[in-house]
Protein backbone atom coordinates (compact mmCIF):
# COMPACT_ATOMS: atom_id res chain seq x y z
CA UNK A 1 0.00 0.00 0.00
CA UNK A 2 1.48 3.35 -1.01
CA UNK A 3 1.59 5.99 1.69
CA UNK A 4 -1.70 7.82 1.73
CA UNK A 5 -2.17 11.32 3.08
CA UNK A 6 -3.67 11.51 6.55
CA UNK A 7 -7.15 12.83 6.21
CA UNK A 8 -9.34 14.64 8.70
CA UNK A 9 -10.99 11.61 10.31
CA UNK A 10 -7.70 9.80 10.81
CA UNK A 11 -6.82 12.19 13.64
CA UNK A 12 -7.52 11.19 17.22
CA UNK A 13 -8.37 13.83 19.78
CA UNK A 14 -4.92 13.49 21.37
CA UNK A 15 -3.26 13.99 18.00
CA UNK A 16 -5.36 17.08 17.32
CA UNK A 17 -4.34 18.44 20.72
CA UNK A 18 -0.73 17.94 19.68
CA UNK A 19 -1.36 19.72 16.37
CA UNK A 20 -2.96 22.63 18.24
CA UNK A 21 -0.36 22.78 20.99
CA UNK A 22 0.37 26.48 20.34
CA UNK A 23 -3.31 27.42 20.55
CA UNK A 24 -5.54 28.09 23.55
CA UNK A 25 -6.78 24.82 25.03
CA UNK A 26 -10.42 25.34 23.99
CA UNK A 27 -9.43 25.22 20.32
CA UNK A 28 -9.22 21.43 20.53
CA UNK A 29 -12.89 21.28 21.53
CA UNK A 30 -13.84 23.66 18.75
CA UNK A 31 -12.01 21.65 16.11
CA UNK A 32 -13.34 18.39 17.49
CA UNK A 33 -16.92 19.71 17.43
CA UNK A 34 -16.48 21.09 13.92
CA UNK A 35 -15.33 17.73 12.64
CA UNK A 36 -17.47 15.35 14.65
CA UNK A 37 -20.60 17.18 15.80
CA UNK A 38 -21.06 19.33 12.72
CA UNK A 39 -19.13 17.33 10.13
CA UNK A 40 -18.16 20.54 8.38
CA UNK A 41 -15.12 21.92 6.64
CA UNK A 42 -12.59 24.05 8.59
CA UNK A 43 -13.34 26.99 6.29
CA UNK A 44 -16.81 27.42 7.84
CA UNK A 45 -15.74 27.25 11.49
CA UNK A 46 -16.48 30.90 12.17
CA UNK A 47 -15.58 30.57 15.85
CA UNK A 48 -11.94 30.23 14.78
CA UNK A 49 -9.59 32.93 13.42
CA UNK A 50 -9.45 32.95 9.64
CA UNK A 51 -5.74 32.19 9.41
CA UNK A 52 -6.13 29.15 11.65
CA UNK A 53 -9.05 27.91 9.57
CA UNK A 54 -6.89 28.06 6.47
CA UNK A 55 -4.08 26.19 8.25
CA UNK A 56 -6.47 23.52 9.46
CA UNK A 57 -8.04 23.12 6.03
CA UNK A 58 -4.53 22.36 4.81
CA UNK A 59 -3.59 20.04 7.68
CA UNK A 60 -6.90 18.16 7.70
CA UNK A 61 -7.81 17.48 4.09
CA UNK A 62 -11.03 15.60 3.31
CA UNK A 63 -10.61 11.97 2.20
CA UNK A 64 -13.48 11.98 -0.25
CA UNK A 65 -13.95 14.04 -3.37
CA UNK A 66 -17.32 13.70 -5.08
CA UNK A 67 -17.08 11.96 -8.46
CA UNK A 68 -20.77 11.22 -9.03
CA UNK A 69 -24.05 11.30 -7.20
CA UNK A 70 -27.30 9.57 -8.09
CA UNK A 71 -30.67 9.71 -6.44
CA UNK A 72 -33.55 7.26 -6.74
CA UNK A 73 -36.62 5.91 -4.94
CA UNK A 74 -38.11 9.44 -4.89
CA UNK A 75 -35.04 10.82 -3.22
CA UNK A 76 -34.99 8.16 -0.53
CA UNK A 77 -31.83 6.49 -1.86
CA UNK A 78 -28.69 8.52 -2.55
CA UNK A 79 -25.56 6.95 -3.89
CA UNK A 80 -22.18 8.61 -4.06
CA UNK A 81 -19.08 7.67 -5.95
CA UNK A 82 -16.04 9.18 -4.26
CA UNK A 83 -12.57 9.73 -5.63
CA UNK A 84 -9.80 9.16 -3.09
CA UNK A 85 -6.47 10.96 -2.90
CA UNK A 86 -4.73 8.31 -5.03
CA UNK A 87 -7.48 8.23 -7.64
CA UNK A 88 -9.22 5.08 -6.37
CA UNK A 89 -13.02 5.21 -6.38
CA UNK A 90 -15.44 3.84 -3.81
CA UNK A 91 -19.17 3.99 -3.22
CA UNK A 92 -21.45 4.93 -0.33
CA UNK A 93 -25.24 4.57 -0.28
CA UNK A 94 -27.68 6.39 1.99
CA UNK A 95 -31.03 4.66 2.37
CA UNK A 96 -33.85 6.53 4.07
CA UNK A 97 -36.88 4.91 5.62
CA UNK A 98 -39.75 6.55 7.49
CA UNK A 99 -38.29 5.58 10.86
CA UNK A 100 -34.55 5.55 10.25
CA UNK A 101 -31.69 6.32 7.88
CA UNK A 102 -29.00 3.76 7.11
CA UNK A 103 -25.69 4.27 5.37
CA UNK A 104 -23.93 1.46 3.54
CA UNK A 105 -20.17 2.05 3.56
CA UNK A 106 -17.20 0.60 1.70
CA UNK A 107 -14.24 -0.88 3.56
CA UNK A 108 -11.90 -1.49 0.62
CA UNK A 109 -11.37 -0.16 -2.90
CA UNK A 110 -12.22 -3.32 -4.80
CA UNK A 111 -12.31 -6.73 -3.18
CA UNK A 112 -10.19 -9.87 -3.33
CA UNK A 113 -12.97 -12.31 -2.46
CA UNK A 114 -13.92 -12.86 -6.12
CA UNK A 115 -17.60 -13.72 -5.65
CA UNK A 116 -18.66 -14.10 -9.28
CA UNK A 117 -22.06 -12.40 -8.97
CA UNK A 118 -20.69 -9.25 -7.29
CA UNK A 119 -19.59 -6.27 -9.39
CA UNK A 120 -16.82 -5.41 -6.92
CA UNK A 121 -15.56 -9.00 -6.87
CA UNK A 122 -15.49 -9.05 -10.65
CA UNK A 123 -13.19 -6.01 -10.72
CA UNK A 124 -10.63 -7.34 -8.20
CA UNK A 125 -8.78 -5.80 -5.29
CA UNK A 126 -7.16 -2.37 -5.29
CA UNK A 127 -6.42 -1.47 -1.67
CA UNK A 128 -7.68 -1.26 1.89
CA UNK A 129 -9.45 1.92 2.92
CA UNK A 130 -7.97 3.91 5.78
CA UNK A 131 -9.90 4.55 8.98
CA UNK A 132 -10.44 8.16 7.93
CA UNK A 133 -11.82 7.13 4.54
CA UNK A 134 -14.37 4.85 6.20
CA UNK A 135 -15.44 7.29 8.93
CA UNK A 136 -15.83 10.17 6.48
CA UNK A 137 -18.37 8.17 4.44
CA UNK A 138 -20.57 8.10 7.55
CA UNK A 139 -20.04 11.80 8.22
CA UNK A 140 -21.03 12.71 4.65
CA UNK A 141 -24.16 10.56 4.78
CA UNK A 142 -25.10 11.92 8.19
CA UNK A 143 -24.79 15.46 6.80
CA UNK A 144 -27.12 14.69 3.91
CA UNK A 145 -29.68 13.05 6.20
CA UNK A 146 -29.50 16.00 8.60
CA UNK A 147 -30.03 18.49 5.79
CA UNK A 148 -33.42 16.82 5.32
CA UNK A 149 -34.14 16.78 9.04
CA UNK A 150 -33.33 13.10 9.49
CA UNK A 151 -30.97 11.48 11.94
CA UNK A 152 -28.57 8.87 10.63
CA UNK A 153 -29.06 5.89 12.91
CA UNK A 154 -27.57 2.81 11.24
CA UNK A 155 -24.34 1.88 9.50
CA UNK A 156 -23.91 -1.32 7.51
CA UNK A 157 -20.53 -2.40 6.12
CA UNK A 158 -22.10 -3.75 2.95
CA UNK A 159 -20.52 -1.50 0.36
CA UNK A 160 -17.40 -2.38 -1.55
CA UNK A 161 -14.83 -4.67 0.03
CA UNK A 162 -14.55 -7.34 2.69
CA UNK A 163 -14.42 -5.65 6.12
CA UNK A 164 -12.65 -8.60 7.79
CA UNK A 165 -9.90 -8.57 5.17
CA UNK A 166 -9.21 -5.03 6.47
CA UNK A 167 -10.01 -5.79 10.10
CA UNK A 168 -7.87 -3.30 12.03
CA UNK A 169 -8.86 -0.20 10.07
CA UNK A 170 -12.47 -1.31 9.94
CA UNK A 171 -12.56 -1.87 13.68
CA UNK A 172 -10.86 1.44 14.33
CA UNK A 173 -13.58 3.05 12.20
CA UNK A 174 -16.29 1.22 14.19
CA UNK A 175 -14.83 2.50 17.46
CA UNK A 176 -14.81 6.06 16.14
CA UNK A 177 -18.29 5.88 14.59
CA UNK A 178 -19.49 4.73 18.00
CA UNK A 179 -17.37 6.94 20.24
CA UNK A 180 -16.74 10.08 18.18
CA UNK A 181 -19.90 10.23 16.06
CA UNK A 182 -22.11 8.81 18.79
CA UNK A 183 -23.92 6.03 16.93
CA UNK A 184 -25.10 3.09 19.01
CA UNK A 185 -22.99 -0.06 18.54
CA UNK A 186 -26.24 -2.03 18.24
CA UNK A 187 -27.00 -0.06 15.10
CA UNK A 188 -23.71 -0.96 13.41
CA UNK A 189 -23.51 -4.11 11.28
CA UNK A 190 -20.40 -5.76 9.90
CA UNK A 191 -21.04 -7.98 6.89
CA UNK A 192 -18.59 -10.70 5.91
CA UNK A 193 -18.47 -13.28 3.18
CA UNK A 194 -17.23 -15.69 5.87
CA UNK A 195 -13.69 -14.66 6.80
CA UNK A 196 -13.51 -16.84 9.89
CA UNK A 197 -10.57 -15.19 11.70
CA UNK A 198 -12.49 -11.89 11.56
CA UNK A 199 -15.60 -13.49 13.05
CA UNK A 200 -13.49 -14.93 15.85
CA UNK A 201 -11.93 -11.54 16.56
CA UNK A 202 -15.35 -9.92 16.57
CA UNK A 203 -16.48 -12.46 19.16
CA UNK A 204 -13.80 -11.07 21.49
CA UNK A 205 -14.43 -7.40 20.69
CA UNK A 206 -15.78 -5.05 23.32
CA UNK A 207 -18.54 -3.32 21.34
CA UNK A 208 -21.79 -5.22 20.69
CA UNK A 209 -22.03 -4.69 16.94
CA UNK A 210 -24.14 -6.93 14.69
CA UNK A 211 -22.76 -9.60 12.43
CA UNK A 212 -24.15 -10.49 9.01
CA UNK A 213 -22.72 -13.39 7.03
CA UNK A 214 -23.25 -13.48 3.27
CA UNK A 215 -24.13 -17.14 2.98
CA UNK A 216 -25.96 -17.42 -0.39
CA UNK A 217 -25.74 -21.21 -0.50
CA UNK A 218 -25.50 -23.78 2.30
CA UNK A 219 -23.65 -26.73 0.80
CA UNK A 220 -19.88 -26.73 0.31
CA UNK A 221 -19.91 -28.00 -3.26
CA UNK A 222 -21.95 -25.08 -4.59
CA UNK A 223 -20.61 -22.50 -2.15
CA UNK A 224 -17.02 -23.27 -3.21
CA UNK A 225 -18.05 -22.02 -6.65
CA UNK A 226 -20.30 -19.10 -5.75
CA UNK A 227 -18.21 -17.78 -2.85
CA UNK A 228 -14.61 -18.93 -3.37
CA UNK A 229 -13.46 -18.12 0.20
CA UNK A 230 -15.56 -21.16 1.18
CA UNK A 231 -12.68 -23.37 -0.02
CA UNK A 232 -10.56 -21.86 2.75
CA UNK A 233 -13.28 -21.65 5.41
CA UNK A 234 -15.90 -24.29 4.66
CA UNK A 235 -19.39 -24.24 6.12
CA UNK A 236 -18.62 -26.36 9.18
CA UNK A 237 -15.73 -24.06 10.16
CA UNK A 238 -17.90 -21.01 9.48
CA UNK A 239 -20.68 -22.38 11.69
CA UNK A 240 -18.22 -22.95 14.56
CA UNK A 241 -17.03 -19.34 14.32
CA UNK A 242 -20.64 -18.10 14.24
CA UNK A 243 -21.35 -20.20 17.32
CA UNK A 244 -18.36 -18.63 19.12
CA UNK A 245 -19.68 -15.16 18.21
CA UNK A 246 -23.17 -16.02 19.52
CA UNK A 247 -21.88 -17.55 22.75
CA UNK A 248 -19.62 -14.58 23.43
CA UNK A 249 -22.01 -11.78 22.49
CA UNK A 250 -25.58 -13.15 22.78
CA UNK A 251 -26.37 -11.05 19.73
CA UNK A 252 -28.52 -12.11 16.81
CA UNK A 253 -26.74 -13.38 13.73
CA UNK A 254 -28.08 -12.76 10.25
CA UNK A 255 -27.44 -14.49 6.96
CA UNK A 256 -27.59 -12.62 3.69
CA UNK A 257 -28.96 -14.60 0.77
CA UNK A 258 -29.07 -13.05 -2.72
CA UNK A 259 -31.68 -15.13 -4.54
CA UNK A 260 -30.40 -16.10 -7.97
CA UNK A 261 -32.83 -17.56 -10.49
CA UNK A 262 -32.34 -21.31 -10.69
CA UNK A 263 -29.02 -21.17 -8.78
CA UNK A 264 -29.86 -21.02 -5.06
CA UNK A 265 -33.65 -20.66 -4.94
CA UNK A 266 -34.96 -24.23 -5.13
CA UNK A 267 -36.70 -26.17 -2.41
CA UNK A 268 -33.49 -28.10 -1.73
CA UNK A 269 -31.62 -24.81 -1.19
CA UNK A 270 -34.28 -23.68 1.27
CA UNK A 271 -33.96 -26.94 3.21
CA UNK A 272 -30.16 -26.75 3.31
CA UNK A 273 -30.36 -23.15 4.47
CA UNK A 274 -32.89 -24.02 7.16
CA UNK A 275 -30.73 -26.89 8.44
CA UNK A 276 -27.76 -24.55 8.64
CA UNK A 277 -29.53 -21.51 10.09
CA UNK A 278 -31.79 -23.16 12.68
CA UNK A 279 -29.15 -24.34 15.18
CA UNK A 280 -27.59 -20.85 15.04
CA UNK A 281 -31.03 -19.22 15.36
CA UNK A 282 -29.94 -16.98 12.52
CA UNK A 283 -32.25 -14.50 10.83
CA UNK A 284 -32.21 -14.66 7.04
CA UNK A 285 -32.31 -11.60 4.81
CA UNK A 286 -33.46 -12.41 1.30
CA UNK A 287 -32.78 -10.08 -1.59
CA UNK A 288 -33.20 -10.82 -5.28
CA UNK A 289 -29.85 -10.71 -7.08
CA UNK A 290 -29.08 -7.50 -8.90
CA UNK A 291 -27.71 -8.69 -12.26
CA UNK A 292 -24.21 -7.40 -13.08
CA UNK A 293 -22.35 -7.31 -16.42
CA UNK A 294 -20.03 -10.14 -15.39
CA UNK A 295 -22.85 -12.37 -14.15
CA UNK A 296 -25.90 -11.83 -16.31
CA UNK A 297 -28.21 -14.15 -14.36
CA UNK A 298 -31.62 -12.89 -13.23
CA UNK A 299 -32.62 -12.40 -9.67
CA UNK A 300 -35.39 -14.71 -8.53
CA UNK A 301 -38.77 -13.23 -9.56
CA UNK A 302 -40.81 -11.63 -6.74
CA UNK A 303 -43.43 -14.36 -6.34
CA UNK A 304 -40.77 -17.03 -5.92
CA UNK A 305 -38.85 -14.83 -3.47
CA UNK A 306 -41.99 -14.77 -1.32
CA UNK A 307 -42.47 -18.51 -1.75
CA UNK A 308 -38.85 -19.10 -0.65
CA UNK A 309 -39.44 -16.94 2.43
CA UNK A 310 -42.64 -18.88 3.24
CA UNK A 311 -40.84 -22.17 2.82
CA UNK A 312 -38.16 -21.02 5.29
CA UNK A 313 -40.84 -19.94 7.75
CA UNK A 314 -42.39 -23.41 7.44
CA UNK A 315 -38.99 -24.87 8.25
CA UNK A 316 -38.70 -22.75 11.39
CA UNK A 317 -36.45 -19.97 10.11
CA UNK A 318 -37.23 -16.26 10.30
CA UNK A 319 -36.69 -14.52 7.00
CA UNK A 320 -37.19 -10.96 5.81
CA UNK A 321 -37.50 -10.04 2.19
CA UNK A 322 -35.43 -6.94 1.57
CA UNK A 323 -36.59 -4.34 -0.87
CA UNK A 324 -34.03 -3.67 -3.51
CA UNK A 325 -33.02 -0.06 -3.32
CA UNK A 326 -31.60 2.00 -6.10
CA UNK A 327 -31.61 -0.69 -8.80
CA UNK A 328 -32.03 2.11 -11.36
CA UNK A 329 -28.90 3.88 -10.14
CA UNK A 330 -26.65 0.82 -10.11
CA UNK A 331 -26.78 0.69 -6.33
CA UNK A 332 -25.67 -2.93 -6.00
CA UNK A 333 -22.21 -3.34 -4.61
CA UNK A 334 -19.62 -1.97 -7.03
CA UNK A 335 -22.01 -1.21 -9.86
CA UNK A 336 -21.80 2.57 -9.89
CA UNK A 337 -18.03 2.45 -10.08
CA UNK A 338 -18.21 -0.19 -12.82
CA UNK A 339 -20.46 2.04 -14.91
CA UNK A 340 -17.93 4.84 -14.51
CA UNK A 341 -15.04 2.53 -15.40
CA UNK A 342 -12.08 4.34 -16.78
CA UNK A 343 -12.44 6.85 -13.98
CA UNK A 344 -11.51 10.49 -14.36
CA UNK A 345 -15.10 11.53 -14.84
CA UNK A 346 -15.79 14.89 -13.29
CA UNK A 347 -19.29 15.67 -14.46
CA UNK A 348 -22.18 14.76 -12.22
CA UNK A 349 -24.93 12.81 -13.94
CA UNK A 350 -28.43 14.23 -13.66
CA UNK A 351 -30.19 12.70 -10.70
CA UNK A 352 -32.25 9.74 -11.80
CA UNK A 353 -35.82 9.91 -10.60
CA UNK A 354 -38.72 7.57 -10.94
N1 LIG B 1 -17.77 -8.51 1.57
C1 LIG B 1 -18.88 -8.33 2.49
C2 LIG B 1 -19.58 -6.99 2.39
C3 LIG B 1 -19.84 -6.39 1.03
S1 LIG B 1 -21.07 -7.12 -0.01
C4 LIG B 1 -19.85 -9.45 2.33
O1 LIG B 1 -19.70 -10.25 1.43
O2 LIG B 1 -20.76 -9.57 3.15
C5 LIG B 1 -22.60 -6.72 0.74
C6 LIG B 1 -23.72 -7.69 0.37
O3 LIG B 1 -24.14 -7.50 -1.00
C7 LIG B 1 -23.29 -9.14 0.47
O4 LIG B 1 -24.30 -9.90 1.08
C8 LIG B 1 -23.12 -9.51 -0.97
O5 LIG B 1 -23.17 -10.89 -1.18
C9 LIG B 1 -24.26 -8.76 -1.62
N2 LIG B 1 -24.16 -8.63 -3.07
C10 LIG B 1 -23.05 -8.51 -3.83
N3 LIG B 1 -23.37 -8.43 -5.13
C11 LIG B 1 -24.72 -8.50 -5.20
C12 LIG B 1 -25.65 -8.47 -6.27
N4 LIG B 1 -25.23 -8.36 -7.54
N5 LIG B 1 -26.96 -8.58 -5.98
C13 LIG B 1 -27.39 -8.68 -4.69
N6 LIG B 1 -26.56 -8.71 -3.63
C14 LIG B 1 -25.23 -8.63 -3.89
GROMACS .gro file of N, CA, C and O and ligand atoms in nm, residues 104-105 107-108 111 113 115 117-120 122 157-163 190-194 212-216 256-259 287-292 295 332-333 335, ligand 1:
model
  198
  104UNK      N    1  -2.468   0.265   0.391
  104UNK     CA    2  -2.393   0.146   0.354
  104UNK      C    3  -2.255   0.193   0.310
  104UNK      O    4  -2.243   0.270   0.214
  105UNK      N    5  -2.151   0.152   0.382
  105UNK     CA    6  -2.017   0.205   0.356
  105UNK      C    7  -1.925   0.099   0.296
  105UNK      O    8  -1.942  -0.021   0.316
  107UNK      N    9  -1.540  -0.067   0.268
  107UNK     CA   10  -1.424  -0.088   0.356
  107UNK      C   11  -1.294  -0.108   0.277
  107UNK      O   12  -1.186  -0.102   0.334
  108UNK      N   13  -1.308  -0.133   0.148
  108UNK     CA   14  -1.190  -0.149   0.062
  108UNK      C   15  -1.224  -0.089  -0.075
  108UNK      O   16  -1.340  -0.082  -0.113
  111UNK      N   17  -1.216  -0.563  -0.411
  111UNK     CA   18  -1.231  -0.673  -0.318
  111UNK      C   19  -1.160  -0.794  -0.376
  111UNK      O   20  -1.164  -0.818  -0.497
  113UNK      N   21  -1.223  -1.108  -0.277
  113UNK     CA   22  -1.297  -1.231  -0.246
  113UNK      C   23  -1.352  -1.301  -0.370
  113UNK      O   24  -1.389  -1.417  -0.365
  115UNK      N   25  -1.627  -1.313  -0.548
  115UNK     CA   26  -1.760  -1.372  -0.565
  115UNK      C   27  -1.808  -1.334  -0.706
  115UNK      O   28  -1.813  -1.215  -0.739
  117UNK      N   29  -2.083  -1.317  -0.870
  117UNK     CA   30  -2.206  -1.240  -0.897
  117UNK      C   31  -2.194  -1.095  -0.853
  117UNK      O   32  -2.285  -1.014  -0.877
  118UNK      N   33  -2.084  -1.059  -0.787
  118UNK     CA   34  -2.069  -0.925  -0.729
  118UNK      C   35  -1.982  -0.838  -0.818
  118UNK      O   36  -1.872  -0.877  -0.858
  119UNK      N   37  -2.032  -0.717  -0.848
  119UNK     CA   38  -1.959  -0.627  -0.939
  119UNK      C   39  -1.821  -0.592  -0.883
  119UNK      O   40  -1.723  -0.581  -0.957
  120UNK      N   41  -1.812  -0.575  -0.751
  120UNK     CA   42  -1.682  -0.541  -0.692
  120UNK      C   43  -1.587  -0.660  -0.704
  120UNK      O   44  -1.469  -0.644  -0.738
  122UNK      N   45  -1.589  -0.887  -0.925
  122UNK     CA   46  -1.549  -0.905  -1.065
  122UNK      C   47  -1.430  -0.814  -1.100
  122UNK      O   48  -1.346  -0.850  -1.182
  157UNK      N   49  -2.176  -0.226   0.692
  157UNK     CA   50  -2.053  -0.240   0.612
  157UNK      C   51  -2.083  -0.337   0.499
  157UNK      O   52  -2.034  -0.449   0.496
  158UNK      N   53  -2.167  -0.291   0.406
  158UNK     CA   54  -2.210  -0.375   0.295
  158UNK      C   55  -2.182  -0.308   0.161
  158UNK      O   56  -2.242  -0.343   0.060
  159UNK      N   57  -2.093  -0.211   0.162
  159UNK     CA   58  -2.052  -0.150   0.036
  159UNK      C   59  -1.940  -0.232  -0.026
  159UNK      O   60  -1.937  -0.354  -0.012
  160UNK      N   61  -1.848  -0.165  -0.090
  160UNK     CA   62  -1.740  -0.238  -0.155
  160UNK      C   63  -1.642  -0.292  -0.052
  160UNK      O   64  -1.612  -0.227   0.047
  161UNK      N   65  -1.591  -0.413  -0.080
  161UNK     CA   66  -1.483  -0.467   0.003
  161UNK      C   67  -1.529  -0.567   0.107
  161UNK      O   68  -1.648  -0.583   0.134
  162UNK      N   69  -1.431  -0.636   0.164
  162UNK     CA   70  -1.455  -0.734   0.269
  162UNK      C   71  -1.399  -0.676   0.400
  162UNK      O   72  -1.278  -0.668   0.419
  163UNK      N   73  -1.489  -0.633   0.490
  163UNK     CA   74  -1.442  -0.565   0.612
  163UNK      C   75  -1.340  -0.647   0.692
  163UNK      O   76  -1.245  -0.591   0.747
  190UNK      N   77  -2.150  -0.535   1.076
  190UNK     CA   78  -2.040  -0.576   0.990
  190UNK      C   79  -2.086  -0.695   0.908
  190UNK      O   80  -2.145  -0.789   0.962
  191UNK      N   81  -2.060  -0.691   0.779
  191UNK     CA   82  -2.104  -0.798   0.689
  191UNK      C   83  -1.981  -0.865   0.630
  191UNK      O   84  -1.894  -0.798   0.574
  192UNK      N   85  -1.975  -0.997   0.643
  192UNK     CA   86  -1.859  -1.070   0.591
  192UNK      C   87  -1.904  -1.185   0.501
  192UNK      O   88  -2.011  -1.243   0.521
  193UNK      N   89  -1.820  -1.216   0.407
  193UNK     CA   90  -1.847  -1.328   0.318
  193UNK      C   91  -1.816  -1.461   0.391
  193UNK      O   92  -1.845  -1.568   0.339
  194UNK      N   93  -1.756  -1.448   0.510
  194UNK     CA   94  -1.723  -1.569   0.587
  194UNK      C   95  -1.575  -1.581   0.618
  194UNK      O   96  -1.519  -1.691   0.617
  212UNK      N   97  -2.341  -0.988   1.012
  212UNK     CA   98  -2.415  -1.049   0.901
  212UNK      C   99  -2.316  -1.134   0.822
  212UNK      O  100  -2.202  -1.091   0.798
  213UNK      N  101  -2.358  -1.252   0.785
  213UNK     CA  102  -2.272  -1.339   0.703
  213UNK      C  103  -2.341  -1.359   0.568
  213UNK      O  104  -2.459  -1.397   0.563
  214UNK      N  105  -2.269  -1.331   0.462
  214UNK     CA  106  -2.325  -1.348   0.327
  214UNK      C  107  -2.312  -1.495   0.289
  214UNK      O  108  -2.208  -1.539   0.244
  215UNK      N  109  -2.419  -1.568   0.311
  215UNK     CA  110  -2.413  -1.714   0.298
  215UNK      C  111  -2.440  -1.756   0.152
  215UNK      O  112  -2.358  -1.825   0.092
  216UNK      N  113  -2.556  -1.721   0.101
  216UNK     CA  114  -2.596  -1.742  -0.039
  216UNK      C  115  -2.619  -1.887  -0.081
  216UNK      O  116  -2.699  -1.912  -0.170
  256UNK      N  117  -2.715  -1.328   0.492
  256UNK     CA  118  -2.759  -1.262   0.369
  256UNK      C  119  -2.768  -1.369   0.260
  256UNK      O  120  -2.682  -1.455   0.249
  257UNK      N  121  -2.874  -1.359   0.182
  257UNK     CA  122  -2.896  -1.460   0.077
  257UNK      C  123  -2.948  -1.387  -0.045
  257UNK      O  124  -3.064  -1.344  -0.048
  258UNK      N  125  -2.863  -1.368  -0.147
  258UNK     CA  126  -2.907  -1.305  -0.272
  258UNK      C  127  -2.969  -1.414  -0.359
  258UNK      O  128  -2.899  -1.506  -0.403
  259UNK      N  129  -3.098  -1.406  -0.381
  259UNK     CA  130  -3.168  -1.513  -0.454
  259UNK      C  131  -3.141  -1.502  -0.604
  259UNK      O  132  -3.173  -1.401  -0.667
  287UNK      N  133  -3.272  -1.118  -0.064
  287UNK     CA  134  -3.278  -1.008  -0.159
  287UNK      C  135  -3.258  -1.066  -0.299
  287UNK      O  136  -3.171  -1.150  -0.318
  288UNK      N  137  -3.343  -1.030  -0.393
  288UNK     CA  138  -3.320  -1.082  -0.528
  288UNK      C  139  -3.188  -1.030  -0.583
  288UNK      O  140  -3.154  -0.914  -0.560
  289UNK      N  141  -3.113  -1.114  -0.649
  289UNK     CA  142  -2.985  -1.071  -0.708
  289UNK      C  143  -3.007  -0.953  -0.802
  289UNK      O  144  -3.102  -0.949  -0.878
  290UNK      N  145  -2.915  -0.859  -0.795
  290UNK     CA  146  -2.908  -0.750  -0.890
  290UNK      C  147  -2.814  -0.798  -1.002
  290UNK      O  148  -2.696  -0.817  -0.975
  291UNK      N  149  -2.861  -0.817  -1.122
  291UNK     CA  150  -2.771  -0.869  -1.226
  291UNK      C  151  -2.656  -0.772  -1.252
  291UNK      O  152  -2.674  -0.651  -1.244
  292UNK      N  153  -2.539  -0.823  -1.281
  292UNK     CA  154  -2.421  -0.740  -1.308
  292UNK      C  155  -2.364  -0.784  -1.444
  292UNK      O  156  -2.390  -0.896  -1.488
  295UNK      N  157  -2.206  -1.123  -1.463
  295UNK     CA  158  -2.285  -1.237  -1.415
  295UNK      C  159  -2.430  -1.211  -1.452
  295UNK      O  160  -2.512  -1.172  -1.370
  332UNK      N  161  -2.625  -0.170  -0.656
  332UNK     CA  162  -2.567  -0.293  -0.600
  332UNK      C  163  -2.417  -0.276  -0.592
  332UNK      O  164  -2.357  -0.206  -0.674
  333UNK      N  165  -2.364  -0.339  -0.491
  333UNK     CA  166  -2.221  -0.334  -0.461
  333UNK      C  167  -2.130  -0.322  -0.584
  333UNK      O  168  -2.124  -0.412  -0.666
  335UNK      N  169  -2.148  -0.144  -0.852
  335UNK     CA  170  -2.201  -0.121  -0.986
  335UNK      C  171  -2.183   0.022  -1.036
  335UNK      O  172  -2.167   0.044  -1.155
  355LIG     N1  173  -1.777  -0.851   0.157
  355LIG     C1  174  -1.888  -0.833   0.249
  355LIG     C2  175  -1.958  -0.699   0.239
  355LIG     C3  176  -1.984  -0.639   0.103
  355LIG     S1  177  -2.107  -0.712  -0.001
  355LIG     C4  178  -1.985  -0.945   0.233
  355LIG     O1  179  -1.970  -1.025   0.143
  355LIG     O2  180  -2.076  -0.957   0.315
  355LIG     C5  181  -2.260  -0.672   0.074
  355LIG     C6  182  -2.372  -0.769   0.037
  355LIG     O3  183  -2.414  -0.750  -0.100
  355LIG     C7  184  -2.329  -0.914   0.047
  355LIG     O4  185  -2.430  -0.990   0.108
  355LIG     C8  186  -2.312  -0.951  -0.097
  355LIG     O5  187  -2.317  -1.089  -0.118
  355LIG     C9  188  -2.426  -0.876  -0.162
  355LIG     N2  189  -2.416  -0.863  -0.307
  355LIG    C10  190  -2.305  -0.851  -0.383
  355LIG     N3  191  -2.337  -0.843  -0.513
  355LIG    C11  192  -2.472  -0.850  -0.520
  355LIG    C12  193  -2.565  -0.847  -0.627
  355LIG     N4  194  -2.523  -0.836  -0.754
  355LIG     N5  195  -2.696  -0.858  -0.598
  355LIG    C13  196  -2.739  -0.868  -0.469
  355LIG     N6  197  -2.656  -0.871  -0.363
  355LIG    C14  198  -2.523  -0.863  -0.389
   0.00000   0.00000   0.00000
